[in-house]
XYZ file of C-alpha atoms in Angstrom:
379
model
C 33.426 43.618 -9.088
C 35.398 40.473 -8.522
C 33.693 37.133 -8.196
C 35.523 35.364 -5.371
C 33.840 31.982 -4.973
C 34.242 30.365 -1.621
C 34.211 26.599 -1.390
C 30.644 26.871 -0.120
C 29.584 28.859 -3.183
C 27.751 31.372 -0.969
C 29.103 34.930 -0.593
C 30.413 35.618 2.891
C 31.074 31.976 3.823
C 34.529 30.602 4.206
C 35.613 27.172 3.073
C 35.669 26.071 6.703
C 31.957 26.786 6.996
C 31.054 24.697 3.977
C 28.948 21.595 4.412
C 27.669 18.881 2.081
C 24.915 21.108 0.724
C 27.120 24.150 0.076
C 28.614 23.565 -3.340
C 29.794 25.939 -6.107
C 26.829 27.410 -7.967
C 26.596 29.086 -11.351
C 27.078 32.734 -10.500
C 23.661 33.928 -11.744
C 21.640 31.508 -9.632
C 24.035 31.628 -6.695
C 23.865 35.372 -6.323
C 20.119 35.614 -6.922
C 18.754 32.697 -4.877
C 21.325 31.246 -2.449
C 18.749 30.653 0.309
C 16.326 28.949 -2.074
C 19.004 26.540 -3.260
C 19.985 25.480 0.234
C 16.598 25.466 1.969
C 14.125 24.392 -0.723
C 12.320 21.132 0.052
C 12.457 20.183 -3.634
C 15.643 18.965 -5.226
C 17.636 21.434 -7.332
C 20.306 20.413 -9.835
C 22.396 22.980 -11.705
C 24.309 22.076 -14.859
C 26.322 23.769 -17.534
C 25.408 23.563 -21.200
C 27.085 20.172 -21.618
C 25.104 18.621 -18.769
C 27.920 18.638 -16.200
C 26.658 18.922 -12.621
C 27.494 22.309 -11.084
C 25.029 22.301 -8.187
C 23.346 19.613 -6.070
C 21.289 20.939 -3.184
C 20.629 19.333 0.242
C 17.207 18.071 -0.840
C 18.861 16.064 -3.639
C 21.209 14.611 -1.049
C 18.200 13.454 0.991
C 16.462 12.013 -2.068
C 19.506 10.107 -3.333
C 21.965 9.630 -0.484
C 24.691 11.185 -2.670
C 26.598 14.141 -1.204
C 27.109 17.209 -3.371
C 30.913 16.941 -3.656
C 30.549 13.357 -4.913
C 28.624 14.423 -8.027
C 30.067 17.871 -8.843
C 31.811 17.915 -12.202
C 30.228 14.648 -13.347
C 27.875 14.326 -16.332
C 24.289 14.406 -15.027
C 23.168 11.473 -17.245
C 25.895 9.305 -15.684
C 24.820 10.291 -12.166
C 21.161 9.505 -12.874
C 22.119 6.201 -14.502
C 24.080 5.298 -11.360
C 20.907 5.969 -9.330
C 18.664 3.741 -11.441
C 17.231 0.626 -9.754
C 19.244 -2.378 -10.886
C 16.394 -3.823 -12.963
C 16.200 -0.544 -14.915
C 19.861 -0.551 -15.963
C 19.246 -2.069 -19.365
C 20.888 -1.387 -22.744
C 19.759 1.971 -24.047
C 18.670 3.390 -20.686
C 21.628 5.790 -20.531
C 20.720 7.145 -23.970
C 17.151 7.720 -22.800
C 18.430 9.683 -19.797
C 20.637 11.818 -22.057
C 17.611 12.674 -24.183
C 15.668 13.606 -21.053
C 18.201 15.893 -19.369
C 20.488 17.381 -22.016
C 19.449 20.597 -23.790
C 18.573 20.793 -27.454
C 19.509 24.414 -28.279
C 17.322 26.288 -30.730
C 18.638 28.699 -33.341
C 18.116 31.535 -30.865
C 20.571 29.928 -28.456
C 17.853 28.974 -25.991
C 16.374 25.543 -25.218
C 12.788 24.584 -24.468
C 11.866 23.723 -20.845
C 11.476 20.016 -20.276
C 9.364 17.927 -17.894
C 10.069 14.290 -17.162
C 10.018 11.642 -14.433
C 12.927 9.649 -13.049
C 12.882 6.413 -11.069
C 15.855 6.301 -8.730
C 17.165 4.115 -5.950
C 16.847 6.033 -2.681
C 19.241 5.947 0.283
C 17.057 3.302 1.944
C 17.337 1.135 -1.217
C 13.669 1.797 -1.933
C 12.545 3.167 -5.287
C 11.663 6.861 -5.458
C 9.919 8.665 -8.291
C 11.073 12.223 -8.972
C 9.238 14.620 -11.262
C 11.586 17.175 -12.825
C 11.168 20.445 -14.652
C 14.302 21.812 -16.316
C 14.766 25.307 -17.714
C 17.775 26.621 -19.574
C 19.148 30.108 -19.007
C 21.319 31.541 -21.794
C 24.684 32.913 -20.690
C 27.495 34.665 -22.520
C 28.835 31.532 -24.154
C 26.568 28.673 -23.089
C 23.385 27.602 -21.339
C 22.933 27.048 -17.623
C 20.453 24.336 -16.680
C 18.263 24.559 -13.574
C 16.270 21.417 -12.766
C 13.673 21.340 -9.989
C 12.856 17.803 -8.816
C 9.891 16.899 -6.622
C 9.493 13.573 -4.838
C 6.151 12.172 -6.064
C 6.724 8.635 -4.781
C 3.770 8.762 -2.391
C 1.544 10.249 -5.091
C 2.468 7.483 -7.526
C 1.906 4.850 -4.847
C -1.533 6.262 -4.083
C -2.441 6.220 -7.773
C -1.264 2.619 -8.086
C -3.177 1.614 -4.969
C -6.307 3.349 -6.271
C -5.981 1.531 -9.591
C -5.486 -1.832 -7.859
C -8.409 -1.139 -5.570
C -10.630 -0.178 -8.496
C -9.738 -3.377 -10.347
C -10.438 -5.493 -7.250
C -13.692 -3.701 -6.555
C -14.753 -4.049 -10.190
C -14.079 -7.791 -10.098
C -15.813 -8.129 -6.737
C -18.855 -6.199 -7.986
C -19.114 -8.419 -11.054
C -19.094 -11.618 -8.985
C -21.513 -10.147 -6.439
C -23.963 -9.073 -9.144
C -23.803 -12.549 -10.638
C -24.433 -14.128 -7.230
C -27.338 -11.804 -6.448
C -28.839 -12.518 -9.857
C -28.660 -16.257 -9.124
C -30.498 -15.748 -5.841
C -33.142 -13.595 -7.535
C -33.669 -16.385 -10.056
C -34.253 -18.775 -7.142
C -36.634 -16.315 -5.481
C -38.663 -15.720 -8.632
C -38.790 -19.413 -9.529
C -40.008 -20.599 -6.149
C -42.411 -17.678 -5.786
C -43.974 -18.841 -9.054
C -44.255 -22.385 -7.661
C -45.792 -21.036 -4.471
C -48.298 -18.984 -6.437
C -49.229 -21.961 -8.616
C -49.716 -24.187 -5.575
C -47.390 -26.937 -6.834
C -48.451 -30.187 -5.130
C -44.960 -31.733 -5.229
C -43.575 -29.333 -2.592
C -44.870 -28.121 0.726
C -45.350 -24.395 1.128
C -43.175 -24.485 4.241
C -40.287 -26.018 2.231
C -40.581 -23.340 -0.450
C -40.666 -20.589 2.162
C -37.480 -21.992 3.716
C -35.713 -21.846 0.336
C -36.913 -18.271 -0.195
C -35.677 -17.222 3.231
C -32.220 -18.698 2.613
C -31.945 -16.940 -0.759
C -33.006 -13.660 0.828
C -30.484 -14.089 3.657
C -27.716 -14.773 1.147
C -28.525 -11.552 -0.719
C -28.375 -9.669 2.575
C -24.918 -11.106 3.304
C -23.679 -10.149 -0.157
C -24.908 -6.579 0.258
C -23.306 -6.363 3.713
C -20.042 -7.610 2.258
C -20.014 -4.971 -0.506
C -20.617 -2.283 2.122
C -17.799 -3.595 4.323
C -15.434 -3.943 1.367
C -15.959 -0.312 0.375
C -14.750 0.773 3.809
C -11.347 -0.943 3.489
C -8.703 1.745 2.980
C -11.208 4.582 3.389
C -9.302 5.725 6.499
C -5.536 5.488 7.099
C -4.178 2.534 9.122
C -3.877 3.043 12.880
C -2.449 1.373 15.975
C -5.103 -0.791 17.636
C -4.927 -2.697 20.911
C -5.582 -6.307 19.957
C -7.494 -7.214 23.131
C -9.878 -4.274 22.626
C -10.421 -5.250 18.990
C -11.308 -8.835 19.931
C -13.604 -7.603 22.693
C -15.560 -5.463 20.211
C -15.629 -8.339 17.688
C -17.382 -10.523 20.275
C -20.173 -7.955 20.629
C -20.712 -7.992 16.847
C -21.553 -11.715 16.862
C -23.928 -13.998 18.765
C -21.613 -16.597 20.333
C -24.322 -18.071 22.556
C -22.705 -20.756 24.725
C -19.407 -20.657 22.794
C -16.530 -19.701 25.103
C -14.065 -17.229 23.553
C -10.730 -16.876 25.377
C -7.643 -14.751 24.714
C -4.242 -15.500 26.225
C -2.272 -12.952 28.241
C 0.198 -12.120 25.464
C -2.553 -10.802 23.209
C -3.718 -8.482 25.995
C -0.533 -6.427 25.838
C 0.056 -5.891 22.129
C -1.106 -3.337 19.562
C -0.982 -3.845 15.810
C -0.886 -1.360 12.949
C -3.799 -2.189 10.676
C -6.748 -0.888 8.715
C -9.489 0.536 10.990
C -11.788 -2.292 9.844
C -9.550 -4.842 11.632
C -12.388 -5.743 14.012
C -14.233 -7.351 11.086
C -11.413 -9.868 10.652
C -12.140 -11.337 14.074
C -15.920 -10.923 13.920
C -15.942 -12.824 10.604
C -13.751 -15.616 11.989
C -15.964 -15.944 15.073
C -19.119 -15.929 12.945
C -17.689 -18.594 10.627
C -16.807 -20.825 13.589
C -20.335 -20.538 14.968
C -22.079 -21.027 11.609
C -19.888 -23.706 10.041
C -18.052 -25.436 12.908
C -21.254 -27.380 13.756
C -20.281 -28.364 17.288
C -18.009 -25.494 18.334
C -17.981 -24.844 22.076
C -14.653 -23.037 22.418
C -12.636 -20.464 20.468
C -9.055 -19.666 21.539
C -6.928 -16.717 20.429
C -3.237 -16.699 21.349
C -0.134 -14.722 20.382
C 3.554 -15.486 20.082
C 6.635 -13.807 18.629
C 8.496 -15.784 16.013
C 11.425 -14.610 13.894
C 10.792 -10.968 14.694
C 7.126 -11.234 13.723
C 3.937 -11.562 15.730
C 1.820 -14.649 15.049
C -1.817 -14.478 16.168
C -3.387 -17.940 16.312
C -7.172 -18.276 16.084
C -8.563 -21.785 16.601
C -11.842 -23.497 17.456
C -12.808 -27.055 18.418
C -15.267 -27.615 15.585
C -15.193 -30.005 12.635
C -12.386 -28.184 10.852
C -12.056 -27.313 7.183
C -11.887 -29.854 4.365
C -8.724 -29.714 2.186
C -10.679 -28.927 -0.993
C -12.410 -26.026 0.773
C -9.123 -24.766 2.240
C -7.632 -24.295 -1.224
C -10.297 -21.709 -2.116
C -10.933 -20.376 1.373
C -9.689 -16.823 0.769
C -10.954 -16.439 -2.792
C -13.839 -14.088 -3.443
C -17.104 -16.033 -3.442
C -15.347 -19.415 -3.463
C -15.349 -20.457 0.206
C -18.077 -22.247 2.103
C -21.461 -20.538 1.762
C -20.538 -17.155 0.238
C -16.822 -17.196 1.031
C -16.965 -13.438 1.571
C -15.894 -13.352 5.231
C -12.464 -14.928 4.798
C -11.836 -12.985 1.584
C -12.692 -9.764 3.404
C -10.365 -10.708 6.280
C -7.453 -11.242 3.897
C -8.058 -7.902 2.147
C -8.260 -5.968 5.432
C -5.029 -7.479 6.751
C -3.169 -6.995 3.456
C -3.492 -3.198 3.734
C -0.527 -3.160 6.142
C 1.240 -6.294 4.931
C -0.336 -8.720 7.409
C -1.029 -12.229 6.104
C -3.492 -14.949 7.106
C -3.389 -18.704 6.479
C -5.523 -21.681 7.544
C -3.296 -24.276 9.197
C -5.781 -26.638 10.847
C -6.657 -30.257 10.141
C -10.087 -31.573 9.208
C -11.796 -33.063 12.223
C -9.598 -31.125 14.671
C -11.094 -27.669 14.353
C -10.342 -24.618 12.231
C -6.992 -22.916 12.871
C -5.860 -19.612 11.389
C -2.447 -17.986 11.730
C -2.277 -14.215 11.263
C 1.330 -13.072 10.752
C 2.133 -9.437 11.570
C 5.403 -7.943 10.189
C 8.049 -6.682 12.598
C 7.231 -2.971 12.353
C 3.471 -3.460 12.502
C 3.178 -4.489 16.149
C 4.331 -3.035 19.445
C 3.515 -3.219 23.177
C 0.115 -1.755 23.963
C 0.058 1.353 26.088
C -0.267 5.132 26.021
């Protein structure tokens, strides 16, 4: 039986029907699994025994942005080296790729299957991570390589995010435990004074100190609970005006007037579901630390393709030395947890926050939302 290969490499197709994914295949794989090669969601690379590319399926084209005809007949190590991110193209990297993808034939003429991972530059210039499994099929005179490549970029990103989150949570827990222990020391010390009836202090003064220490512990515990919820659910589009409205109900503004300009009423932002706590914490901080705050204003403007949300009050403002540590865990005024929590919530989707006010002129925060993380509100 003659083996008439069309340009597409698939029996029954003419050269005119060929497309970027239809490339000449080694006869054994081509005849056995033509549909799998073309339709599989995983990448498939076919090589001869010397590592020359003989097949490059449509999934590989999507992963890399390289069309099949552009890589056919080229050494696979050279193709993978071309796809490396620029910072990975260092002396010796091509040799490493050769060791990863070229067969090491055994005495029997076969070669052991091989698993490895490859970092490549994707068609969008982003870095992708591909996990490959290569098997070698002995032929009459040489080996045929079949490599299956799966895009595990999202999996790797999730693992990295989990590791980062664990490290942050571990650090946060350590500081929180230390802070709670300090407050317990205060509680135990002043309880002992109260029990002994120390004449140098009034009982009412001691009780006030105990109440403040207890309240601080409560705030720390609330913070740890809130922090655990960051990232627990995927980010979502949220109408900013609705978020601010809910934030108001979570605080006790009293006679403080909270206003939102018209622009903010018609925008939605893509953020962690705990976004409401950003605004409830800012409002609470204004009320607790602004001393004479009577008005809070929230406005929005577009600037350089980004959305800038401005939160400002008419209180005493923030001292420069406090501003430097404002978003650090446990370093701001009082506990410093609220502003730290706000920064962490916003950072989930690449939103940033900065304090841009002046002492004596009220606190002023600018929340900057990236271009693709905001849109007009609506159904």
